[in-house]
Amino acid sequence: SARPQTMQTGMGLLAHKGAMVPVAAAARLTLARSASAAAAASSSSSAVPPGAAPPSSSSGGGSTTTATTGGQKQSSATPPPPPPPHLTAAAHAGFASQPAMKTAAATQHQVTVSAETQDLSSSEYKNVDGLRYDDGRYATFVESIRDTIVPPERIITDAVRTYAYGTDASFYRLVPKIVVKVHNEDEVSQILVQANKHQTPVTFRAAGTSLSGQAVTDSVLMKLSHTGDHFRNYTIHGNGEQITVEPGLIGGEINRLLAAHRRTCGHEQQYKIGPDPSSIDSCMIGGIIANNSSGMCCGVSQNTYHTLKDMRIVLLDGAILDTADEASRASFMKSHAHLVSGVVDLATRIQADEELAALIRRKYSIKCTTGYSLNALVDFPPSDPIEIIKRLMIGSEGTLGFISRATINTVPEYDNKASAFVVFPTVKDGAGAASVLRKTTMVDAVELFDTASLRECEGNARMRELVPSIVGCDEGTTALLIECRGKDKAALDKRIAEVVRAIKEADHINVTGNDVEAYPFSEDKDVFSVYWDVRKGLIPIVGAARETGTSMLIEDVACDVDKLGDMMEDLIEMFKRHKYHDASCFGHALEGNLHLVFSQGFRNDEEIERYSQMMQELCEIVADKYGGSLKAEHSTGRNVAPFVEMEWGSKAYNLMWELKRLFDPQGILNPGVILNEDEDVHKKALKASPPADAIVDRCIECGFCESNCPSRDLSLTPRQRITVYREMSRLRAMDASELTVEDAQRLREFETNWTYNGEQTCAADGMCQEKCPVKINTGELIKTIRSRNLAEGHATELRAADFAARNWGTLDRLVPTGLGIATAAASVLGDGVLTSVSKALNNVSGGWVPVWNNYMPTGAKSAHFEVATNASSPAPAAAELPPVEAIYLMACPARTMGPARGDEGAGGRSVPQVLRSLADKADVDLKLMPNATSLCCGLAFSSRGLQAAAESKGDEMVDALVKATDNGRIPVVCDTSPCMAHIQMSAMAKSPSMQFLEPVEFTQRILAPRLDFSNPRNEPVAIHVPCSSKKLGKEAAFGDLVSKCCNGTAPVSSGIPCCGMAGDRGLRYPQLTASSLQHLKLPDNVKDGYSTSRTCEISLSNHSGKHFRSVLYLVDEVTTPKKSSSASA
């Protein structure tokens, strides 16, 4: 057949056989697809109210924690298998749009758009990507679920949010016509019934971190992520050996829950889930199960398939099978006898075919997620169809049903571990050593690095120090990162000795330097964390360095470990021939698993053709030459759907189609994923990556940032903001002659929707950067946009900011008085009256007036401090103690906002008064900045985009600090972490030697050595570490300090990455903090909480019902002066 041509559209690059479709026609195609649904169901703000589904239940003894929160490819003309006998003729015909095999007749489903004037809106609906035109079925579907199943605000049809929510981590772009935010199993069941009735295909979406295009659709997207507490129930059984979870929990979150269970219940052994993908702190357990994810250390034996115990499955007809419930199993065997008999028949036939059964066992001896989990049909007898069905669901990518709950057998997490980084002169040596270790030792993990990877490691100074032989390494040099674990020290030492001996005694294996003991195992976390951090950082390095306008691609292959060296050499040579000069090969060597990372543009036909040729050759090398897996752990998706038959052979491939039809005869469940008739689907609907802003152009849309975002349940996440902004930038950059009426209308809709969802509800705190693999701070983009917007026709706001900056001292002194008056009014009129009035003013002012709540601060009381002079002071006499002289930078929030009304624990004192008390007890000479009340770090202006005022105040503050600290000699202590972090960035440019101490560090370094913690609390308290402190790496120190104040009792963390307060933004947009803090769940025995940001404390108190205050209050409460303090000073 002819080479496919491509078209560039707002949704990315779409390839079609036939003529190229002009941009204008593509735009009309987009609008035609969504117009009917949009007219039928107008959407409103998608803010999600707090709520929780009932807790899971499961049997199990012991203590329990429950919470709501192949073969060669044969001829493509092979006829499709006959329909299963239980299907009616009509049902089978309805499945025609989900083709069976690559037959010549299948080309009737491919269309050629030959002219821009074609009436695309009247095109016939086909259940194929790009051809699911709305012929009225989507409007009917919406009507059938609106109000009766889900409320209108959870049915999304507007152009912006469908585009944003439709984005996943893959390099494919399909825009759903409808996004439905689902809250529970019952809703899923009812919606599937309607989707089946109206023939509207559905795709399930958890975190959207999958890489192969399995979580995108141009039909209906059922979104269970970012819906508050829904789908987040869990039950921990016994000592933690099992856990029952719902699909919306993040993998790393589950491990933290298991760790907390161990601490709370005092169990000896720590457990974790088996799969450990690199995205574990972002991906959700629903996706982990649906993709049969594995990872760096779990291998094959601890993946989802081998660690799953039971699950609840929602099938296409709405039926629910609970495999842990005998009554449910028995009922299902009767009600779905046709499905059960079909599964039994498949298992019987496969197990009777010795050659096919042997192929299946061989392929699953290594990592393999290509196609369906056929091992389920050989691992269990036909007499146990429920067990087979359960395992078939694993890795099925939402094409067979929805997994609403799962019980997982956890695995031990040993504290005793050690790692070594061993360098080899050639690929064959490194891969050969991995093979030896797999066969002859009980090693736990072996990660392989090629030369390109090692050259990236060279950029890490600590790596150069620990492994000097990687510096300037020759072409072909390879390394293995080896980890051993043991339940105790003796077991660990035994495994280490076993590994060292195996490499030493292996024939034909050379080690660089000829001595494996030159690369010692280290049990020091500070050492082995360096190794594992550089391993995890390899993918981001490629992503960060790629050319603007290109995407980062990750292919994922495996073969028998004995063949790994040969296959790796072939792949490296292939990348060189196709001119992928930035490609790296690394991965899980113990399982023969390689990740192939490279950049790729999809901007024109030539780039797509290069990708197509490379992909074809890659599949031939892996599947044909080495009999390997085209998808080892990232699942099939659309990416290798055309190559499933190449890997498995026609016999197994036909059986997979039979399996699909058993569960989904008409192709309603995620059609086109895993199995797809279109042999070019992997190079269609390719996601463009147009330049938008240098701040975010490196974004790879992985979604790792989303779990840190306070607006994720309310509006958009950082990934979604970037992808929407990219689309707006693309439309804005179009030449006027190219911009159609539809394009202009689309741009207007994007810009209108963006104001609230993209800009106003962004906290701009930068916590997204903490989880971003290429370290993008989307908040910086938003602040830049705010600044640009203000510069264009907002002279009044700019003049007001300038006035405030020049008169800051006067305004600063008015705030305590104003808060005092408001507090008095609330006492007389009631908080409800002030809340109602302030809400009305907030609405009228467009979000500029804060909304009152019960925990608003009173006016701060002043504290007396001696003002610092410019005179130099002598160094402290006692060299063994830290300096006892410091400059106090009194932040605006602390000097204006006192404790909340009714906060008895604060004793009516302001933060400066508490710090005065601590300084006196510790005999610390704490001097106030000159003109303190007139100074501001500029953060209050910067977060609003008022950059001129922010820079003016910031520069003023830095100049004052340079003088007051004797050019950085005297340390600066600030009572508010966000303010300190902000001014520190500006000050370090002028005085790199300047020392800044936020409250926790000031307490630990200067106060604690001079205080006795003689009156500790005997009950736990809550803590919330502000975003700025997290970014400064103070989270552990915060916990240690509070634990010391509480007689060794570990504090209860808020578990909130960012509260969404962002200065006063959370008061002006209270729905932002309400959305973020709906996840704040504190136990009843916690009476109060502590932080280091006064504004954050307001919101935390409001949403927890417990008073939060500065941690300095707690330190002052539990300490007394140390008698020797004055003498030592």
PDB file of N, CA and C in Angstrom, residues 108 158 169 205 419 444 475 482 519 626-627 630 660 691 738 758 774 824 932 995 1023 1032 1052 1057 1088:
ATOM      1  N   GLN A 108     -11.644  -1.056   3.646  1.00  0.00           N
ATOM      2  CA  GLN A 108     -12.877  -0.287   3.519  1.00  0.00           C
ATOM      3  C   GLN A 108     -13.083   0.627   4.729  1.00  0.00           C
ATOM      4  N   ASP A 158     -16.527  20.978  26.985  1.00  0.00           N
ATOM      5  CA  ASP A 158     -15.941  22.183  26.390  1.00  0.00           C
ATOM      6  C   ASP A 158     -14.594  21.860  25.761  1.00  0.00           C
ATOM      7  N   ALA A 169       0.758  10.704  28.903  1.00  0.00           N
ATOM      8  CA  ALA A 169       2.218  10.768  28.784  1.00  0.00           C
ATOM      9  C   ALA A 169       2.733  10.225  27.458  1.00  0.00           C
ATOM     10  N   ARG A 205      -9.400   6.265  32.426  1.00  0.00           N
ATOM     11  CA  ARG A 205      -8.175   7.024  32.675  1.00  0.00           C
ATOM     12  C   ARG A 205      -7.932   7.133  34.175  1.00  0.00           C
ATOM     13  N   SER A 419      24.500  -1.534  47.401  1.00  0.00           N
ATOM     14  CA  SER A 419      24.613  -1.424  45.944  1.00  0.00           C
ATOM     15  C   SER A 419      26.056  -1.200  45.526  1.00  0.00           C
ATOM     16  N   ASP A 444      19.230  -9.095  43.740  1.00  0.00           N
ATOM     17  CA  ASP A 444      17.884  -8.518  43.745  1.00  0.00           C
ATOM     18  C   ASP A 444      17.605  -7.593  42.575  1.00  0.00           C
ATOM     19  N   GLU A 475      34.055   4.179  23.801  1.00  0.00           N
ATOM     20  CA  GLU A 475      32.829   3.705  23.164  1.00  0.00           C
ATOM     21  C   GLU A 475      32.659   2.216  23.454  1.00  0.00           C
ATOM     22  N   ILE A 482      24.224  -2.865  40.685  1.00  0.00           N
ATOM     23  CA  ILE A 482      23.803  -4.128  41.295  1.00  0.00           C
ATOM     24  C   ILE A 482      23.341  -3.880  42.726  1.00  0.00           C
ATOM     25  N   TYR A 519      35.103  -2.102  42.773  1.00  0.00           N
ATOM     26  CA  TYR A 519      33.786  -1.471  42.755  1.00  0.00           C
ATOM     27  C   TYR A 519      32.992  -2.024  43.939  1.00  0.00           C
ATOM     28  N   TYR A 626      15.444 -11.830  17.760  1.00  0.00           N
ATOM     29  CA  TYR A 626      15.760 -12.285  19.115  1.00  0.00           C
ATOM     30  C   TYR A 626      14.566 -12.883  19.859  1.00  0.00           C
ATOM     31  N   GLY A 627      13.408 -12.950  19.200  1.00  0.00           N
ATOM     32  CA  GLY A 627      12.246 -13.574  19.839  1.00  0.00           C
ATOM     33  C   GLY A 627      11.851 -12.887  21.128  1.00  0.00           C
ATOM     34  N   LEU A 630       8.234  -6.741  22.449  1.00  0.00           N
ATOM     35  CA  LEU A 630       8.228  -5.373  21.935  1.00  0.00           C
ATOM     36  C   LEU A 630       7.770  -4.390  23.008  1.00  0.00           C
ATOM     37  N   LYS A 660     -10.878 -10.906  22.901  1.00  0.00           N
ATOM     38  CA  LYS A 660     -11.460  -9.564  22.900  1.00  0.00           C
ATOM     39  C   LYS A 660     -12.954  -9.628  22.625  1.00  0.00           C
ATOM     40  N   PRO A 691       6.422  25.005  20.015  1.00  0.00           N
ATOM     41  CA  PRO A 691       7.024  25.901  21.010  1.00  0.00           C
ATOM     42  C   PRO A 691       5.985  26.853  21.565  1.00  0.00           C
ATOM     43  N   GLU A 738      -4.097  31.714   7.242  1.00  0.00           N
ATOM     44  CA  GLU A 738      -4.373  30.313   7.571  1.00  0.00           C
ATOM     45  C   GLU A 738      -5.444  30.171   8.641  1.00  0.00           C
ATOM     46  N   GLY A 758      -6.715  28.057  33.928  1.00  0.00           N
ATOM     47  CA  GLY A 758      -5.281  28.033  33.755  1.00  0.00           C
ATOM     48  C   GLY A 758      -4.530  28.986  34.647  1.00  0.00           C
ATOM     49  N   VAL A 774      12.202  17.050  34.381  1.00  0.00           N
ATOM     50  CA  VAL A 774      13.073  18.022  33.719  1.00  0.00           C
ATOM     51  C   VAL A 774      13.025  19.376  34.428  1.00  0.00           C
ATOM     52  N   ALA A 824     -13.304  41.955  65.899  1.00  0.00           N
ATOM     53  CA  ALA A 824     -14.341  42.464  66.803  1.00  0.00           C
ATOM     54  C   ALA A 824     -15.720  42.374  66.160  1.00  0.00           C
ATOM     55  N   ALA A 932      12.357  47.826  59.659  1.00  0.00           N
ATOM     56  CA  ALA A 932      11.770  46.503  59.402  1.00  0.00           C
ATOM     57  C   ALA A 932      10.360  46.582  58.840  1.00  0.00           C
ATOM     58  N   GLN A 995      24.065  34.037  54.840  1.00  0.00           N
ATOM     59  CA  GLN A 995      23.491  32.842  55.457  1.00  0.00           C
ATOM     60  C   GLN A 995      22.038  33.121  55.840  1.00  0.00           C
ATOM     61  N   ILE A1023       1.876  18.260  61.542  1.00  0.00           N
ATOM     62  CA  ILE A1023       2.766  19.247  60.919  1.00  0.00           C
ATOM     63  C   ILE A1023       2.409  19.382  59.438  1.00  0.00           C
ATOM     64  N   LEU A1032      13.506  23.502  49.909  1.00  0.00           N
ATOM     65  CA  LEU A1032      14.805  23.715  50.541  1.00  0.00           C
ATOM     66  C   LEU A1032      15.339  22.454  51.208  1.00  0.00           C
ATOM     67  N   VAL A1052       2.343  13.730  62.973  1.00  0.00           N
ATOM     68  CA  VAL A1052       1.408  13.304  61.939  1.00  0.00           C
ATOM     69  C   VAL A1052       1.500  14.308  60.800  1.00  0.00           C
ATOM     70  N   PRO A1057       0.894  18.030  49.657  1.00  0.00           N
ATOM     71  CA  PRO A1057       2.077  18.632  49.020  1.00  0.00           C
ATOM     72  C   PRO A1057       2.036  20.149  49.037  1.00  0.00           C
ATOM     73  N   ASP A1088      -3.673  19.811  67.679  1.00  0.00           N
ATOM     74  CA  ASP A1088      -3.247  21.024  66.987  1.00  0.00           C
ATOM     75  C   ASP A1088      -2.146  20.689  65.998  1.00  0.00           C
TER      76      ASP A1088
END
